PDB file of C-alpha atoms in Angstrom:
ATOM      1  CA  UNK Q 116       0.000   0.000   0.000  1.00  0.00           C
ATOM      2  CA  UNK Q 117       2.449   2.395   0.786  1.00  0.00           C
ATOM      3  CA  UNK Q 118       3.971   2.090  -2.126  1.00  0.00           C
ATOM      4  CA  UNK Q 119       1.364   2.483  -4.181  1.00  0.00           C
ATOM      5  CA  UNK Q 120       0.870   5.782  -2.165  1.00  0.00           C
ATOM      6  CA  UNK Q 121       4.324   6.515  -3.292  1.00  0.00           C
ATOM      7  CA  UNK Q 122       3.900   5.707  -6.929  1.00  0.00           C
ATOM      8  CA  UNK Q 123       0.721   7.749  -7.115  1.00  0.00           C
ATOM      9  CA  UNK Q 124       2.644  10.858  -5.227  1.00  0.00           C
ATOM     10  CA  UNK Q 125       5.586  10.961  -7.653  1.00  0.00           C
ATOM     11  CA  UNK Q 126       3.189  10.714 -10.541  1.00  0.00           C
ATOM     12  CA  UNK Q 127       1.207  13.995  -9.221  1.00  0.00           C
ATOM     13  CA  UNK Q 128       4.721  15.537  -8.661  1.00  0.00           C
ATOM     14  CA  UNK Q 129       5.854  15.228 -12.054  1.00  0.00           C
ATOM     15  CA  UNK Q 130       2.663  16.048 -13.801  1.00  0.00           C
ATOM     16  CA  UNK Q 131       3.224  19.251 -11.853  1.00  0.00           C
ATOM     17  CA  UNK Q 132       6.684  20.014 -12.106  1.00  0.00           C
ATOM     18  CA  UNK Q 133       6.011  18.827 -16.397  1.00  0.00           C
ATOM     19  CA  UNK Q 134       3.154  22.092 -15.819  1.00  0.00           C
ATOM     20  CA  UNK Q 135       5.330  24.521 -14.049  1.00  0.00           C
ATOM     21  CA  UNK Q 136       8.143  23.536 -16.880  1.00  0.00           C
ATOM     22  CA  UNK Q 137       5.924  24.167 -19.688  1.00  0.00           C
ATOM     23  CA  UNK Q 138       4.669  27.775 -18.011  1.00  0.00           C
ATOM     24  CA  UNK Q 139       8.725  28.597 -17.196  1.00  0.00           C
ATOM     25  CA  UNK Q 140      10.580  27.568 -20.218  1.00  0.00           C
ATOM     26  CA  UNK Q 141       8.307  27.863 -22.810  1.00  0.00           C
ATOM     27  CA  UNK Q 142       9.613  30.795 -25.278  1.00  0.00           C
ATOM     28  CA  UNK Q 143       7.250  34.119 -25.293  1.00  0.00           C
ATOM     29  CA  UNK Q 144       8.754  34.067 -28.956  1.00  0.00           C
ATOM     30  CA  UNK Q 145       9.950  32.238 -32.407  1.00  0.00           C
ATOM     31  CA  UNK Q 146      10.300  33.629 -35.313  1.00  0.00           C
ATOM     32  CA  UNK Q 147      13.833  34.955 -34.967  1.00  0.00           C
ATOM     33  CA  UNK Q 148      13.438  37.430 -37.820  1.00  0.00           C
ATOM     34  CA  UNK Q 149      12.097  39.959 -34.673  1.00  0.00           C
ATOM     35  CA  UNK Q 150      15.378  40.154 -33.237  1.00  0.00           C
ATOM     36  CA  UNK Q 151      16.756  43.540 -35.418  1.00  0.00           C
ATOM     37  CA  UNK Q 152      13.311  45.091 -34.249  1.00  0.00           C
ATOM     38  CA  UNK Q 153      13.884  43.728 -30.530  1.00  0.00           C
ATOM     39  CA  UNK Q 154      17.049  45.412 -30.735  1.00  0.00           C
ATOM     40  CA  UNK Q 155      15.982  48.770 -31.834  1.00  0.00           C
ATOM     41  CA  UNK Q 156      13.311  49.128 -29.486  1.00  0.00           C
ATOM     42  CA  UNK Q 157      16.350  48.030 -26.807  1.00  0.00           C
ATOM     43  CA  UNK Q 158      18.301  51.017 -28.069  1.00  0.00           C
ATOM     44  CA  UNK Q 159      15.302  53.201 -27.724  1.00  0.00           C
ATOM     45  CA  UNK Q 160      14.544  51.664 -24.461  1.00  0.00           C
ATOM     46  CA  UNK Q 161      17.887  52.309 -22.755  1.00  0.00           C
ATOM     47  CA  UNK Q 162      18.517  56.134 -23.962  1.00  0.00           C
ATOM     48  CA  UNK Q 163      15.537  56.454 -21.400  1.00  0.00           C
ATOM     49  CA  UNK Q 164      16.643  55.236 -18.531  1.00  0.00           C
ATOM     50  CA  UNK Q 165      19.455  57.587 -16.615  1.00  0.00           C
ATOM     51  CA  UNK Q 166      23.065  55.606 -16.035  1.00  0.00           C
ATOM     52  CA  UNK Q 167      22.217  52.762 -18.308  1.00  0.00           C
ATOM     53  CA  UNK Q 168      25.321  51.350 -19.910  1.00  0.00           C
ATOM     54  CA  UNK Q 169      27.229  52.727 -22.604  1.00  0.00           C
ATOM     55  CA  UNK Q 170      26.553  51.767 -25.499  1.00  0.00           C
ATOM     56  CA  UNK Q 171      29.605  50.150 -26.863  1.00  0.00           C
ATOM     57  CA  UNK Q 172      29.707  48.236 -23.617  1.00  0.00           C
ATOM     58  CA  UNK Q 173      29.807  44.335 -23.017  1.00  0.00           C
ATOM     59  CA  UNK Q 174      27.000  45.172 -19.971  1.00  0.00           C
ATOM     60  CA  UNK Q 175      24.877  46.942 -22.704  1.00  0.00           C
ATOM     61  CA  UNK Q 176      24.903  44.024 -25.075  1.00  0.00           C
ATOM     62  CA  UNK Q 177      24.084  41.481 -22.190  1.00  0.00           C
ATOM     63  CA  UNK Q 178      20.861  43.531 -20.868  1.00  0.00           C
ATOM     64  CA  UNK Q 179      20.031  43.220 -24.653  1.00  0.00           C
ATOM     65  CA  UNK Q 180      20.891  38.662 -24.499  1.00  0.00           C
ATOM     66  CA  UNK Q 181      19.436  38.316 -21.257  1.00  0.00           C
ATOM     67  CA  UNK Q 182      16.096  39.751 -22.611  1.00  0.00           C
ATOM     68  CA  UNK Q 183      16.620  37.958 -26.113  1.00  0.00           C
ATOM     69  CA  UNK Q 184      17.105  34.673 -23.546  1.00  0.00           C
ATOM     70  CA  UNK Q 185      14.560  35.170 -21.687  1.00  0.00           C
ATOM     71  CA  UNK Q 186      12.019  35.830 -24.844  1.00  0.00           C
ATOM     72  CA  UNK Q 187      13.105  33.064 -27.247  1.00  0.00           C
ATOM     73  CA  UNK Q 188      15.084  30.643 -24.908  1.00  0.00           C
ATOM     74  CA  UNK Q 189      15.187  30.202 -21.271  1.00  0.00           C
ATOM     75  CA  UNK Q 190      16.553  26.721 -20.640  1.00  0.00           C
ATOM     76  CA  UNK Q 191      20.138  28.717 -21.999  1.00  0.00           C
ATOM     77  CA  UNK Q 192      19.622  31.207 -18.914  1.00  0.00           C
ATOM     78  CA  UNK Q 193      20.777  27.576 -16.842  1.00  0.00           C
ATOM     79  CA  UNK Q 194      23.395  26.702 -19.238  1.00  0.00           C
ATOM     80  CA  UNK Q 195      21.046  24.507 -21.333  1.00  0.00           C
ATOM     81  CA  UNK Q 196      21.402  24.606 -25.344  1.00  0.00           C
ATOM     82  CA  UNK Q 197      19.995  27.733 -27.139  1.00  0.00           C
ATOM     83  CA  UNK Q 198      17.742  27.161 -29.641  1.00  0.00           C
ATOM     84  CA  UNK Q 199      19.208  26.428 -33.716  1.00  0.00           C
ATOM     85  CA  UNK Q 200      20.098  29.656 -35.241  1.00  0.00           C
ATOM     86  CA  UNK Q 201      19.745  32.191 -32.116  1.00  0.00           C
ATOM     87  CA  UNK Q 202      22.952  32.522 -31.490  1.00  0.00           C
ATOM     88  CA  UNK Q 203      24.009  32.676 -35.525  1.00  0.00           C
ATOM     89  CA  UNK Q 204      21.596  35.749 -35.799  1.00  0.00           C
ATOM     90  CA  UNK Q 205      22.948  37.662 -32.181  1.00  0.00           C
ATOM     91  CA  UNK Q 206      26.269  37.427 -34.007  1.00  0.00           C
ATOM     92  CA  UNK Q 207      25.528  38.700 -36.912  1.00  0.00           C
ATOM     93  CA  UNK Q 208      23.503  41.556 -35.231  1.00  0.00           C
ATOM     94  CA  UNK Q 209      26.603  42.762 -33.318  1.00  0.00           C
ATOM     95  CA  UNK Q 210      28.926  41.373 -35.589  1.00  0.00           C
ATOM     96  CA  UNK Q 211      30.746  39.406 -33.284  1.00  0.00           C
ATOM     97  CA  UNK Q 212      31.621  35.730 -33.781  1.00  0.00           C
ATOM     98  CA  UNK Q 213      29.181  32.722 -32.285  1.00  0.00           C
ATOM     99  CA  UNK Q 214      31.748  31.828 -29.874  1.00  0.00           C
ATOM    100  CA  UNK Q 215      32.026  35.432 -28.456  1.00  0.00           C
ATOM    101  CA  UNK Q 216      27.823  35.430 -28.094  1.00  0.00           C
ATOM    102  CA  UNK Q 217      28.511  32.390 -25.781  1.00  0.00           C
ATOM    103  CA  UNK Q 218      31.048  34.148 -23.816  1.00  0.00           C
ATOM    104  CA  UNK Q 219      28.363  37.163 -23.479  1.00  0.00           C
ATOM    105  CA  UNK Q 220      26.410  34.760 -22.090  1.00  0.00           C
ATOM    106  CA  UNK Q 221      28.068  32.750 -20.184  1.00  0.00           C
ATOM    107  CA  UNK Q 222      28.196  34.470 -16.961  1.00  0.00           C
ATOM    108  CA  UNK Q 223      24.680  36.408 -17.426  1.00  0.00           C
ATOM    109  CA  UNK Q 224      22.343  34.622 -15.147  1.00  0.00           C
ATOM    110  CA  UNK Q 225      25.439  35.236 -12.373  1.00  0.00           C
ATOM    111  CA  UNK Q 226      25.174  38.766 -12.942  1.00  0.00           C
ATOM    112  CA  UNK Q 227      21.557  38.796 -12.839  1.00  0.00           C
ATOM    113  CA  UNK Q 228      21.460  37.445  -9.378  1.00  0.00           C
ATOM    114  CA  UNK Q 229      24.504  38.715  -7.803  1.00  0.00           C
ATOM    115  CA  UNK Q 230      24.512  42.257  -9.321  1.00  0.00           C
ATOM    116  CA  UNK Q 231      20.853  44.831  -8.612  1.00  0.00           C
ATOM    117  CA  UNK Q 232      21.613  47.827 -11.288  1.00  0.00           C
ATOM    118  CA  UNK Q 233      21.971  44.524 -13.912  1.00  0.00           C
ATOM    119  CA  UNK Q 234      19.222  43.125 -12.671  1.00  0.00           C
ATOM    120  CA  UNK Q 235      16.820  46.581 -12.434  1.00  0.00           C
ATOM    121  CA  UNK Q 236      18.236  47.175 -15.992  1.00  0.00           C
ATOM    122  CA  UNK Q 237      17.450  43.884 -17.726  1.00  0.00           C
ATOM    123  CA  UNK Q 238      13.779  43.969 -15.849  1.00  0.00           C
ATOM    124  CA  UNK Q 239      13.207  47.267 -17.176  1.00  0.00           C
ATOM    125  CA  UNK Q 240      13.950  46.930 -20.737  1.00  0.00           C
ATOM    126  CA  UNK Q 241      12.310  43.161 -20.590  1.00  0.00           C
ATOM    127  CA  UNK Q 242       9.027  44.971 -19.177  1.00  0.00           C
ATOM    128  CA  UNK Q 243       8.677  47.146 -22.482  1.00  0.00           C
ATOM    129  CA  UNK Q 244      10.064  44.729 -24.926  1.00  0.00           C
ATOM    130  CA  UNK Q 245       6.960  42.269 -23.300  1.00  0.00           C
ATOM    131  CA  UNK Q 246       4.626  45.689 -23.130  1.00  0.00           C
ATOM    132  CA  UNK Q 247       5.440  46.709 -27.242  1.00  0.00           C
ATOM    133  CA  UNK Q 248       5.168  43.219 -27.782  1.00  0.00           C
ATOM    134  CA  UNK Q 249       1.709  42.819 -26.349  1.00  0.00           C
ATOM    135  CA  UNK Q 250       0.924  46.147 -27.742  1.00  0.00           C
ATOM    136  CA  UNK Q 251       1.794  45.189 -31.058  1.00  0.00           C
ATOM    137  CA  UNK Q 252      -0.253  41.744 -31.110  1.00  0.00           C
ATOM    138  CA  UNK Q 253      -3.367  43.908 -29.934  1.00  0.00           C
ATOM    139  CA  UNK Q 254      -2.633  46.477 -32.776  1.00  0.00           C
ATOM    140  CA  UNK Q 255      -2.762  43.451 -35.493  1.00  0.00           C
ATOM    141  CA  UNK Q 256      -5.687  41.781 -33.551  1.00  0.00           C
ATOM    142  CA  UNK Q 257      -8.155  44.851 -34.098  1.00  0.00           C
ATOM    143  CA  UNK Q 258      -7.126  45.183 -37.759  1.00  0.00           C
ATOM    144  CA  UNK Q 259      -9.021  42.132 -39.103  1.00  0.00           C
TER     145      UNK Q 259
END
């Protein structure tokens, strides 16, 4: 009996951790053709907010990949794979090589935790990307 009990248990607990996975790790985004406009929206983003990073900086780029991560990947926030392509198109964005995306990335969810004006920067430009975003799928809703 009791270990039917603990059959039945684990079985609930995985159904539940499969749910929370799906709602965590499933990408807000796809098509990876978005990214340019991500990025200019980014730029417009950060001459708002007062001491954001300059903009030839390594910090400014990785506020930019942590939001791309977040949007289109997040299993590569915990050093999972990134999805085919993603990093191909980052590089060619900032013309940079693949391997010196990864490096970008390597240490971001680190900074994210350990370091609050990183952290209050990325969740500040992720906030509008999400809000234009949103905004934008309304926009093309009401015109059919």
């Amino acid at each position: 009996m009791e270990q039917l009990n603990s059959i039945t248990e684990l079985s609930e607990l995985k159904k539940r951790v499969e749910m929370l996975e799906d709602k965590i790790l499933k990408p807000q985004l796809t098509d990876l053709q978005h990214i340019p406009m991500l990025y200019d929206w980014h730029k417009s983003i950060a001459s708002e907010i007062k001491d954001f990073p300059d903009k030839d900086s390594t910090e400014y780029k990785q506020v930019f990949l942590f939001c791309i991560l977040i949007l289109y990947c997040p299993r590569a926030l915990t050093d999972d794979f990134m999805i085919r392509g993603l990093r191909q198109h980052l590089a060619i964005l900032f013309n940079l090589s693949p391997s010196h995306i990864s490096n970008l990335i390597k240490n971001i969810s680190f900074y994210y935790k350990k370091y609050s004006k990183f952290r209050n920067d990325c969740d500040t430009v992720l906030a509008e990307i999400q809000f234009r975003i949103e905004k934008r799928i309304l926009e093309l809703i009401q015109r059919k």
